[in-house]
PDB file of C-alpha atoms in Angstrom:
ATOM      1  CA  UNK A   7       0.000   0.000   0.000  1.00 55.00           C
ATOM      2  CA  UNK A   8       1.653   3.243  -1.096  1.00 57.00           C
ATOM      3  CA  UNK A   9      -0.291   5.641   1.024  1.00 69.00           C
ATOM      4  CA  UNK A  10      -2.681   4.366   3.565  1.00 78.00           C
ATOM      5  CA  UNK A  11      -4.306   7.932   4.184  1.00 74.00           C
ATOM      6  CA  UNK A  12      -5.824   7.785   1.166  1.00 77.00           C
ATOM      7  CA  UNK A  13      -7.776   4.473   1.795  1.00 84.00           C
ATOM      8  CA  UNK A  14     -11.718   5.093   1.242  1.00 83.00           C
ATOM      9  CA  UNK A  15     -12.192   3.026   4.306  1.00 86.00           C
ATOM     10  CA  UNK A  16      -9.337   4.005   6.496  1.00 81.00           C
ATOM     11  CA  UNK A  17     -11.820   5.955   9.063  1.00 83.00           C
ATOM     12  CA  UNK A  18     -13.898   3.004   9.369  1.00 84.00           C
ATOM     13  CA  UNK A  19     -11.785  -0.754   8.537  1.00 86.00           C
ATOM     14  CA  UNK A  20      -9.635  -1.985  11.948  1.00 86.00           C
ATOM     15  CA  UNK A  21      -6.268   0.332  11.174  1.00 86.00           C
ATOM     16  CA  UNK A  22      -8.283   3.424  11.664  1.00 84.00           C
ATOM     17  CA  UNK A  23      -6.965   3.136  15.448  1.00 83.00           C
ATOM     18  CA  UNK A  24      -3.595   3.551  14.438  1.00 87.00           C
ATOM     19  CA  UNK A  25      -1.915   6.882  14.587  1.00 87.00           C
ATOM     20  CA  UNK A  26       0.015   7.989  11.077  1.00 86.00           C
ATOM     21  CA  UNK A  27       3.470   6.724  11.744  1.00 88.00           C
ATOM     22  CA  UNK A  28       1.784   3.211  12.351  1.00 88.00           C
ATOM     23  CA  UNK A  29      -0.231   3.392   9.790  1.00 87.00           C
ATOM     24  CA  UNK A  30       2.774   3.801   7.917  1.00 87.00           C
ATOM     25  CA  UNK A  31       4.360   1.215   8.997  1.00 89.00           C
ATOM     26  CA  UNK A  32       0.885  -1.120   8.667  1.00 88.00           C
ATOM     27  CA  UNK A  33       0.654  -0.251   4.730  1.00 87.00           C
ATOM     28  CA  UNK A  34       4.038  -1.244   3.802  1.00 90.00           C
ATOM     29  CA  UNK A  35       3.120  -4.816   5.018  1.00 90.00           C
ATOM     30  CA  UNK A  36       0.296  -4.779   2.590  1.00 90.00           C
ATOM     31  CA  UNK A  37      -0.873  -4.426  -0.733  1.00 92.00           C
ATOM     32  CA  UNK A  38      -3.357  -4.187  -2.698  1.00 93.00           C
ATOM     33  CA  UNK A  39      -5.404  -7.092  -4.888  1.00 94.00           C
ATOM     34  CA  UNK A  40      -8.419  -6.780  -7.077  1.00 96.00           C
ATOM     35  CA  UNK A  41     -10.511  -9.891  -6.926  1.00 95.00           C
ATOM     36  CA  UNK A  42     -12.789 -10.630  -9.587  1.00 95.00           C
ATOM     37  CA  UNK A  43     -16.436 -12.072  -9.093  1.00 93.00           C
ATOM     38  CA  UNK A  44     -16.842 -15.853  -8.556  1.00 93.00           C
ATOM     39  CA  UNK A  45     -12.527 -15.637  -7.478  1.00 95.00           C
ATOM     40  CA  UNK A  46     -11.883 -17.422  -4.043  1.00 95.00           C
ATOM     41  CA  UNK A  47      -9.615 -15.470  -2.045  1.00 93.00           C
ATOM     42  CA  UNK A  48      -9.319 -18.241   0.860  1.00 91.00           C
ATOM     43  CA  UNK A  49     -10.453 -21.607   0.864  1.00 92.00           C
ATOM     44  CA  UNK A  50     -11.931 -23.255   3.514  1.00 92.00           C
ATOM     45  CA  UNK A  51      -9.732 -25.951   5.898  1.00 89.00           C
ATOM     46  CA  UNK A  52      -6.775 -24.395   4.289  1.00 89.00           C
ATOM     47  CA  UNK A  53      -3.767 -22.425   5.501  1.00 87.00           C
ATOM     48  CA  UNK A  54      -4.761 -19.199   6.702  1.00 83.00           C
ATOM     49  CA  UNK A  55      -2.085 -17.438   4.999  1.00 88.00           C
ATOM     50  CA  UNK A  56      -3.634 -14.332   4.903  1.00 91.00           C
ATOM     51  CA  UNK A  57      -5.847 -11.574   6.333  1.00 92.00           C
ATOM     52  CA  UNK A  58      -7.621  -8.604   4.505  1.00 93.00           C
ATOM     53  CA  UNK A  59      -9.803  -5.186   4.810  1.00 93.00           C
ATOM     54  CA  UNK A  60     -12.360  -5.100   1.956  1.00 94.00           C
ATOM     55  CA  UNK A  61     -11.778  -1.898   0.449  1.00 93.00           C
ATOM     56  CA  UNK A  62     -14.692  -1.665  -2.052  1.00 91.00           C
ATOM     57  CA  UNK A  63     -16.727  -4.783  -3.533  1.00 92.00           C
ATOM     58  CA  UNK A  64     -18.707  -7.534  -1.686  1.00 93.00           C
ATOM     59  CA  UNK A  65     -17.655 -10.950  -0.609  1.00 94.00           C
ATOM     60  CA  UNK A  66     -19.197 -14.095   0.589  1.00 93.00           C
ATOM     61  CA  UNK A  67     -18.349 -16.635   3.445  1.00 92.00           C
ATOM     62  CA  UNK A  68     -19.182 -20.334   3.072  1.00 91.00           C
ATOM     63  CA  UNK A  69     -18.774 -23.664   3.864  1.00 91.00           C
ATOM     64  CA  UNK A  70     -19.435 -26.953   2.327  1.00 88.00           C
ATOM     65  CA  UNK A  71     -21.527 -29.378   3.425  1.00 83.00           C
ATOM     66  CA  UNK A  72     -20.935 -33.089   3.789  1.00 83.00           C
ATOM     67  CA  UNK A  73     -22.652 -33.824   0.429  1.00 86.00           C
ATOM     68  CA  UNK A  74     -21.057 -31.232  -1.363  1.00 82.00           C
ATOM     69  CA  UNK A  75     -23.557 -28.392  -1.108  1.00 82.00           C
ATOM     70  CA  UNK A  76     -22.494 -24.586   0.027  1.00 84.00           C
ATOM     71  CA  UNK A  77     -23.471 -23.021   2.654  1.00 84.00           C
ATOM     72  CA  UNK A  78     -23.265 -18.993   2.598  1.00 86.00           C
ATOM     73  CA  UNK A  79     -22.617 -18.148   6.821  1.00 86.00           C
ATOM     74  CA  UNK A  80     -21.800 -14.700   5.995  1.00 87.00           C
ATOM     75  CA  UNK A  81     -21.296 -11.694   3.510  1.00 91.00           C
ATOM     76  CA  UNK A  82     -18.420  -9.333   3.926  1.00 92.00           C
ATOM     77  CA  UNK A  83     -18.456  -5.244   2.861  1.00 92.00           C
ATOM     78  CA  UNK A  84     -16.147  -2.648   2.075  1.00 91.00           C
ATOM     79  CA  UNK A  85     -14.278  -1.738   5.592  1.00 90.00           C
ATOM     80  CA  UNK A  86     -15.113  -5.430   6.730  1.00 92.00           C
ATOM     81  CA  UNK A  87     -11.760  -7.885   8.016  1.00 91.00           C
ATOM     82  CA  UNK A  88     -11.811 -10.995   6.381  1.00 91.00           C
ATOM     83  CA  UNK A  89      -9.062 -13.509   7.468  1.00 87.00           C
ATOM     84  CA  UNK A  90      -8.568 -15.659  10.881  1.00 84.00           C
ATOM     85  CA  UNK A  91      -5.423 -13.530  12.755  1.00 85.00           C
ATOM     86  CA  UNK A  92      -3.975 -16.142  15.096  1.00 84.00           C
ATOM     87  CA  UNK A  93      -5.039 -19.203  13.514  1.00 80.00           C
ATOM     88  CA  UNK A  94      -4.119 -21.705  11.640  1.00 81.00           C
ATOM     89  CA  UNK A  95      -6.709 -22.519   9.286  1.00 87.00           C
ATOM     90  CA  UNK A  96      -9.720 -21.082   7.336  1.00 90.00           C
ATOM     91  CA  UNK A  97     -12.646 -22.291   8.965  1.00 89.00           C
ATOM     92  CA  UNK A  98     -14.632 -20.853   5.772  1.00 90.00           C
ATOM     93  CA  UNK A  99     -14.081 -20.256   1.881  1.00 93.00           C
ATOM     94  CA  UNK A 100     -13.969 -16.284   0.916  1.00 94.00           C
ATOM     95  CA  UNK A 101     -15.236 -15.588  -2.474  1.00 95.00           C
ATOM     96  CA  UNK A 102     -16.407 -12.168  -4.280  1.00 95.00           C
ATOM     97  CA  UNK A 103     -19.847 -11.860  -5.061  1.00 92.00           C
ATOM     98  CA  UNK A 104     -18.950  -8.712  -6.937  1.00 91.00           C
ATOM     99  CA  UNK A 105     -15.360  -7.583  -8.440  1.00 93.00           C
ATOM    100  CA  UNK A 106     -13.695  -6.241  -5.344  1.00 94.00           C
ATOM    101  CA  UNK A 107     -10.570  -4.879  -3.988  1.00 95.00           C
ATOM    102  CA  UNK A 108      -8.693  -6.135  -0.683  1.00 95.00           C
ATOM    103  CA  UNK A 109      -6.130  -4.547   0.955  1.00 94.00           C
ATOM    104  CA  UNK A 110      -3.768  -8.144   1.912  1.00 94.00           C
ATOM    105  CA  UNK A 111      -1.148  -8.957   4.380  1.00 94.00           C
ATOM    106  CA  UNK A 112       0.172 -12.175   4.936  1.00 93.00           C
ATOM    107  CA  UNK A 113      -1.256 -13.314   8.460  1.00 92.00           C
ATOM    108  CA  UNK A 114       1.871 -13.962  10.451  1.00 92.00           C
ATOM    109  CA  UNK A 115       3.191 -10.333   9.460  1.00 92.00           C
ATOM    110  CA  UNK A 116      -0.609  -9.160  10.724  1.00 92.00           C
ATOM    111  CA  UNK A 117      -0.150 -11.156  13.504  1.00 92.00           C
ATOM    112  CA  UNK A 118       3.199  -9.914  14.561  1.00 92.00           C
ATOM    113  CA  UNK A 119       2.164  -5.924  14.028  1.00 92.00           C
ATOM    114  CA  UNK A 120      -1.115  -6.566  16.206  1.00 90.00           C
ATOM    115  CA  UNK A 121       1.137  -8.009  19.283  1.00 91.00           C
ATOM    116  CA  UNK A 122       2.889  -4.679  18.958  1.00 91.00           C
ATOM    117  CA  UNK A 123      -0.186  -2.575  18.708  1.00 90.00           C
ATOM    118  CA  UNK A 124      -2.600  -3.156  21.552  1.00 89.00           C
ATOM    119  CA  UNK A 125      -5.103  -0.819  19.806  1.00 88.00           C
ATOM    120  CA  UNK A 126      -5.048  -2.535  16.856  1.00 88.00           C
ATOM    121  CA  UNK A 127      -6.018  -5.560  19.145  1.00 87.00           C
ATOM    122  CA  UNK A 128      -8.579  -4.030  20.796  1.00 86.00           C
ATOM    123  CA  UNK A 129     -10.164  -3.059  17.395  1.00 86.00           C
ATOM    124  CA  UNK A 130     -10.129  -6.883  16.318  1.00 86.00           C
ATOM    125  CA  UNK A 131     -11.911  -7.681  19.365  1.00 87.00           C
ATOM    126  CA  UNK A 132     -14.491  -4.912  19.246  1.00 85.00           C
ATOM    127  CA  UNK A 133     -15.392  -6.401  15.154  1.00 82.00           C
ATOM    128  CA  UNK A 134     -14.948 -10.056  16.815  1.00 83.00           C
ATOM    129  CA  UNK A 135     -17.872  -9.151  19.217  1.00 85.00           C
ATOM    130  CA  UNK A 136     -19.702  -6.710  16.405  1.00 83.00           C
ATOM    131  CA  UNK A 137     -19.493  -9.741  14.231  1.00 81.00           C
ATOM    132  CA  UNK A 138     -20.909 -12.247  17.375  1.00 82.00           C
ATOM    133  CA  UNK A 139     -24.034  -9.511  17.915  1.00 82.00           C
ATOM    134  CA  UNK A 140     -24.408  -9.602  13.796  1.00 80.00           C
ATOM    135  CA  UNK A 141     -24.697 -13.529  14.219  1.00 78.00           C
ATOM    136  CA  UNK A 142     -27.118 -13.252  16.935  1.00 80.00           C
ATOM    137  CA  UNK A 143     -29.438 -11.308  15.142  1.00 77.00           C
ATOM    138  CA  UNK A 144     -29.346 -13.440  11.948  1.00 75.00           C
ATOM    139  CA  UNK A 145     -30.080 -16.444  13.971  1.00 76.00           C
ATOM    140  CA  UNK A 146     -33.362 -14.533  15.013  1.00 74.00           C
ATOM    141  CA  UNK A 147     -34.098 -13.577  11.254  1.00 74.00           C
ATOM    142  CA  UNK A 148     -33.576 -17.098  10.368  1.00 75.00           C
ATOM    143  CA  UNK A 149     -35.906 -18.334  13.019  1.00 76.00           C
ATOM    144  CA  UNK A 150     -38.362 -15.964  13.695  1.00 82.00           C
ATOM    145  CA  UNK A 151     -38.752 -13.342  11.113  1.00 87.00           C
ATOM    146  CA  UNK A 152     -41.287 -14.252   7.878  1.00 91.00           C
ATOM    147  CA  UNK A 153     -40.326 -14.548   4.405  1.00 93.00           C
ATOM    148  CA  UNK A 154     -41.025 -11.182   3.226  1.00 94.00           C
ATOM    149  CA  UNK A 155     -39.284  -9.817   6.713  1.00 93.00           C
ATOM    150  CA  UNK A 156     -36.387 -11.650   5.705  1.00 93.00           C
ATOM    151  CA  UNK A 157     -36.271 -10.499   2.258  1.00 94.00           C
ATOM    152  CA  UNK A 158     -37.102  -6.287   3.648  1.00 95.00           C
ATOM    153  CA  UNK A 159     -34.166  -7.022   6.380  1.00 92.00           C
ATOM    154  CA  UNK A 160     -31.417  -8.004   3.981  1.00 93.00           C
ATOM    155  CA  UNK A 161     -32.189  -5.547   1.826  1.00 95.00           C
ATOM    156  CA  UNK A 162     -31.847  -2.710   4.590  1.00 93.00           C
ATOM    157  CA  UNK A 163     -28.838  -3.812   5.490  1.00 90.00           C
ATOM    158  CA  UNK A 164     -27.439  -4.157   1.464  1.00 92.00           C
ATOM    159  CA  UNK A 165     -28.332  -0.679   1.028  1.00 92.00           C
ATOM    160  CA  UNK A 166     -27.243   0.612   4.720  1.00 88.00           C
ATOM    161  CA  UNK A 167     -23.235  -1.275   4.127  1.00 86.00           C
ATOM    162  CA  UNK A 168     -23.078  -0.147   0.479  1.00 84.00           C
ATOM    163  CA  UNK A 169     -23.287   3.459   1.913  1.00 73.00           C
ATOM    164  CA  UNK A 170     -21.426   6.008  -0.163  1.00 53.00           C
ATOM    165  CA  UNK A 171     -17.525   5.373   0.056  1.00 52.00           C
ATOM    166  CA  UNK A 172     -15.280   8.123   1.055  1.00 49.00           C
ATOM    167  CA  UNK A 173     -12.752   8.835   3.825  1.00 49.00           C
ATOM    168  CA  UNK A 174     -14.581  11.016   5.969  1.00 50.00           C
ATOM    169  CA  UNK A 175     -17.660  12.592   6.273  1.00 50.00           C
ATOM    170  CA  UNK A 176     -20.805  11.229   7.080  1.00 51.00           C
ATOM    171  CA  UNK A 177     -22.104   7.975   5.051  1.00 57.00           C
ATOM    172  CA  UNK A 178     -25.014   7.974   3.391  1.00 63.00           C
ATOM    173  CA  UNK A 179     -27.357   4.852   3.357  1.00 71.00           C
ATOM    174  CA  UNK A 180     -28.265   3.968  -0.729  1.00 84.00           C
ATOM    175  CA  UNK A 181     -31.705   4.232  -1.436  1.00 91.00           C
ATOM    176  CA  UNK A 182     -30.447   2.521  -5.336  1.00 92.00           C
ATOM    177  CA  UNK A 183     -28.001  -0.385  -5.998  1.00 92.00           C
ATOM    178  CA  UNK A 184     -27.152  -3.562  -7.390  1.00 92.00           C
ATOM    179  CA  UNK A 185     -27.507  -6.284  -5.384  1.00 93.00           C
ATOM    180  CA  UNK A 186     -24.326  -8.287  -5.040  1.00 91.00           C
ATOM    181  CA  UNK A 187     -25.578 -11.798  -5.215  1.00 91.00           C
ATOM    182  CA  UNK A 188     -28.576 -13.656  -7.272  1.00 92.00           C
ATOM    183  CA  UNK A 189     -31.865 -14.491  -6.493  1.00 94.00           C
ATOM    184  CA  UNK A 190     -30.225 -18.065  -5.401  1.00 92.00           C
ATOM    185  CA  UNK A 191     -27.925 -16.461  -3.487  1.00 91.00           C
ATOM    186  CA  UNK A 192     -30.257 -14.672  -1.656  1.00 92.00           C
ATOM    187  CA  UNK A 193     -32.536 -17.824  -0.829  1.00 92.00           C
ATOM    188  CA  UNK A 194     -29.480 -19.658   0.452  1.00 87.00           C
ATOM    189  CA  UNK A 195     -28.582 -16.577   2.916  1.00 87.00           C
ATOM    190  CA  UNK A 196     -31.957 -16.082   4.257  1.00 90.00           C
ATOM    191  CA  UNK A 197     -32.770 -20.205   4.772  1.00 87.00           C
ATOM    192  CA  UNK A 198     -35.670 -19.429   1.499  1.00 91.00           C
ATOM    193  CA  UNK A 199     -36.179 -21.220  -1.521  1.00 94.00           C
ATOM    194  CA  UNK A 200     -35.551 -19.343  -4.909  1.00 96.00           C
ATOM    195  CA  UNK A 201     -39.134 -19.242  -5.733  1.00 97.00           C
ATOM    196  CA  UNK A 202     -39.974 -17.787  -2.036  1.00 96.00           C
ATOM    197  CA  UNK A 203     -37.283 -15.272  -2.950  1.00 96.00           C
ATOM    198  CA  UNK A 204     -38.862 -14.281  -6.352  1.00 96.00           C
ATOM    199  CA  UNK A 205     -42.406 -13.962  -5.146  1.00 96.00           C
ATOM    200  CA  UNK A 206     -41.440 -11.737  -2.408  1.00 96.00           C
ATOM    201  CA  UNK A 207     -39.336  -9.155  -4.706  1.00 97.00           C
ATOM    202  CA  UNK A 208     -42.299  -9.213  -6.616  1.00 96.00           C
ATOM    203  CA  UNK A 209     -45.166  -8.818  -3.984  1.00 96.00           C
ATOM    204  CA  UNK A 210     -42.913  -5.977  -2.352  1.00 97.00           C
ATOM    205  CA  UNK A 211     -42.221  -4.610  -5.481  1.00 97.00           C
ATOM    206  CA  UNK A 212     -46.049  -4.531  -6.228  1.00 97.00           C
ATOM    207  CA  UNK A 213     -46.292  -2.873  -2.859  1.00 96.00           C
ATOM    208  CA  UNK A 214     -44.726   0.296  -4.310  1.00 97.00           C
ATOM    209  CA  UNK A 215     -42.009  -0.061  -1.742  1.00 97.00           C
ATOM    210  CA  UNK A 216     -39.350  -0.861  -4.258  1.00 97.00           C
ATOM    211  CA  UNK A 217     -38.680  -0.739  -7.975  1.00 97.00           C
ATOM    212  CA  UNK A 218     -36.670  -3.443  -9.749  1.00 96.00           C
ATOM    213  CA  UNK A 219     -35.510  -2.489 -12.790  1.00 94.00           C
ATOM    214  CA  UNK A 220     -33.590  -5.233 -13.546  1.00 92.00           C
ATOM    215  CA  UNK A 221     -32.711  -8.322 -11.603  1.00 88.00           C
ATOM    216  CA  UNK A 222     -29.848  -6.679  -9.780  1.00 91.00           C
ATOM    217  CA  UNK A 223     -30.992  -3.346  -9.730  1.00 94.00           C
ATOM    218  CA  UNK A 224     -33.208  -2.186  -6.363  1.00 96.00           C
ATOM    219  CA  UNK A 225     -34.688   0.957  -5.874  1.00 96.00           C
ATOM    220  CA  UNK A 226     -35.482   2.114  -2.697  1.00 96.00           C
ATOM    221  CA  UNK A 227     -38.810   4.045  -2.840  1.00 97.00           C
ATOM    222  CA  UNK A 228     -40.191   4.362   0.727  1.00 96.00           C
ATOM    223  CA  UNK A 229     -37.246   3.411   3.265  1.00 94.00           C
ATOM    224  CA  UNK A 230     -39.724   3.632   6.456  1.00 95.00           C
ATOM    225  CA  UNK A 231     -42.054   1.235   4.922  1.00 96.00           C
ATOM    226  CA  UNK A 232     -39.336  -0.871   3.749  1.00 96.00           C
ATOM    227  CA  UNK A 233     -37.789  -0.708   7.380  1.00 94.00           C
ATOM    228  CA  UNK A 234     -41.975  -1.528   8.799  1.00 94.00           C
ATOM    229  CA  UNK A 235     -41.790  -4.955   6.880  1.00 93.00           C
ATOM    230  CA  UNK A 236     -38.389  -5.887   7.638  1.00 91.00           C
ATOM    231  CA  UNK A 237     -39.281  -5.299  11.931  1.00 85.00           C
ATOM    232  CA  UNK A 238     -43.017  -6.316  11.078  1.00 59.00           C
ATOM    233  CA  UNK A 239     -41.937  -9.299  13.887  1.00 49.00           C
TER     234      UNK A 239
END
């Protein structure tokens, strides 16, 4: 990384709580990779060679199943840490839903900087238990919430973690944007079958709620209702 101050996500990805000398230091452990849709950046029950902040683009986390089938556990966003620091292996597969770009060290490097840096520890630990409360809550979407809350939730949060990029200032949540994963992608997130997914978009859609003018493309017409459905539990 040439110059870590200029990093879209610097005020918000885990290095933000280093001061500019460390940052300095940070950067020229890292560098930049673009990562193109449908590339695996780790693979699951491998090495865990290396840690990452997303810097733009969206990625998936999964895990295969004894027969063979994925299973998405997670989705990661621009400012997200993807990566086990301190471990051996990948307990999950990382793979971009979207092209994306990653900021990468290689993990014992990471690992050897964060002993150094306290605050830099104490930042993994606050996203460890941010991540843990994010968990939580999906376990009460999967088991509580309806199909069409489901469907309303995950697309408030899309549009709330694709805010607009930039290094400071306040974000801004996106009322239009293209939704980084298909329809099947979406019913495998959310525990739904594609055809549950489908006939949701569409009943929500036909709410006036939303616009779809394409099959990636979501418009967000009326955020409060949209934010009624999704907490209609």
């Amino acid at each position: 990384m040439s110059d870590c101050t200029q990093c879209v996500v610097r005020n918000r990805a885990i290095c933000s709580s280093l001061n500019p000398q460390e940052l300095a230091v940070l950067g020229q452990k890292g560098r930049k990779q673009s990562v193109r849709r449908g590339q695996t950046l780790v693979w699951e029950g491998e090495d865990a060679l290396v840690v990452a902040n997303v810097i733009t683009g969206v990625l998936k986390l999964s895990v295969s199943t004894a027969d063979g089938r994925e299973q998405i556990v997670g989705v990661v966003f621009p400012s997200d840490f993807i990566g086990r620091p301190f471990g051996k292996e990948s307990p999950y597969s990382v793979t971009a839903l979207s092209d994306a770009e990653v900021c990468v060290f290689q993990r014992s490097a990471f690992d050897q900087f964060a002993r150094e840096h306290p605050d830099l520890q104490h930042k993994l630990l606050q996203r460890t238990l941010i991540e843990l409360d994010d968990a939580r809550q999906w376990m009460m979407l999967l088991g509580k919430k309806t199909a069409e809350e489901r469907i309303a939730t995950l697309l408030i949060r899309i549009s709330e973690r694709l805010s607009a990029e930039g290094c400071s200032g306040p974000l801004l949540n996106l009322d239009e944007f293209e939704l980084p994963m298909d329809r099947q992608q979406m019913a495998d997130i959310l525990g739904l079958t594609i055809e549950t997914v489908s006939r949701q978009l569409t009943r929500i859609k036909a709410s006036g709620v939303i616009t779809l003018p394409d099959r990636r493309r979501v418009v967000i017409n009326d955020r409060g209702a949209l934010k009624h459905l999704a907490q209609a539990a």
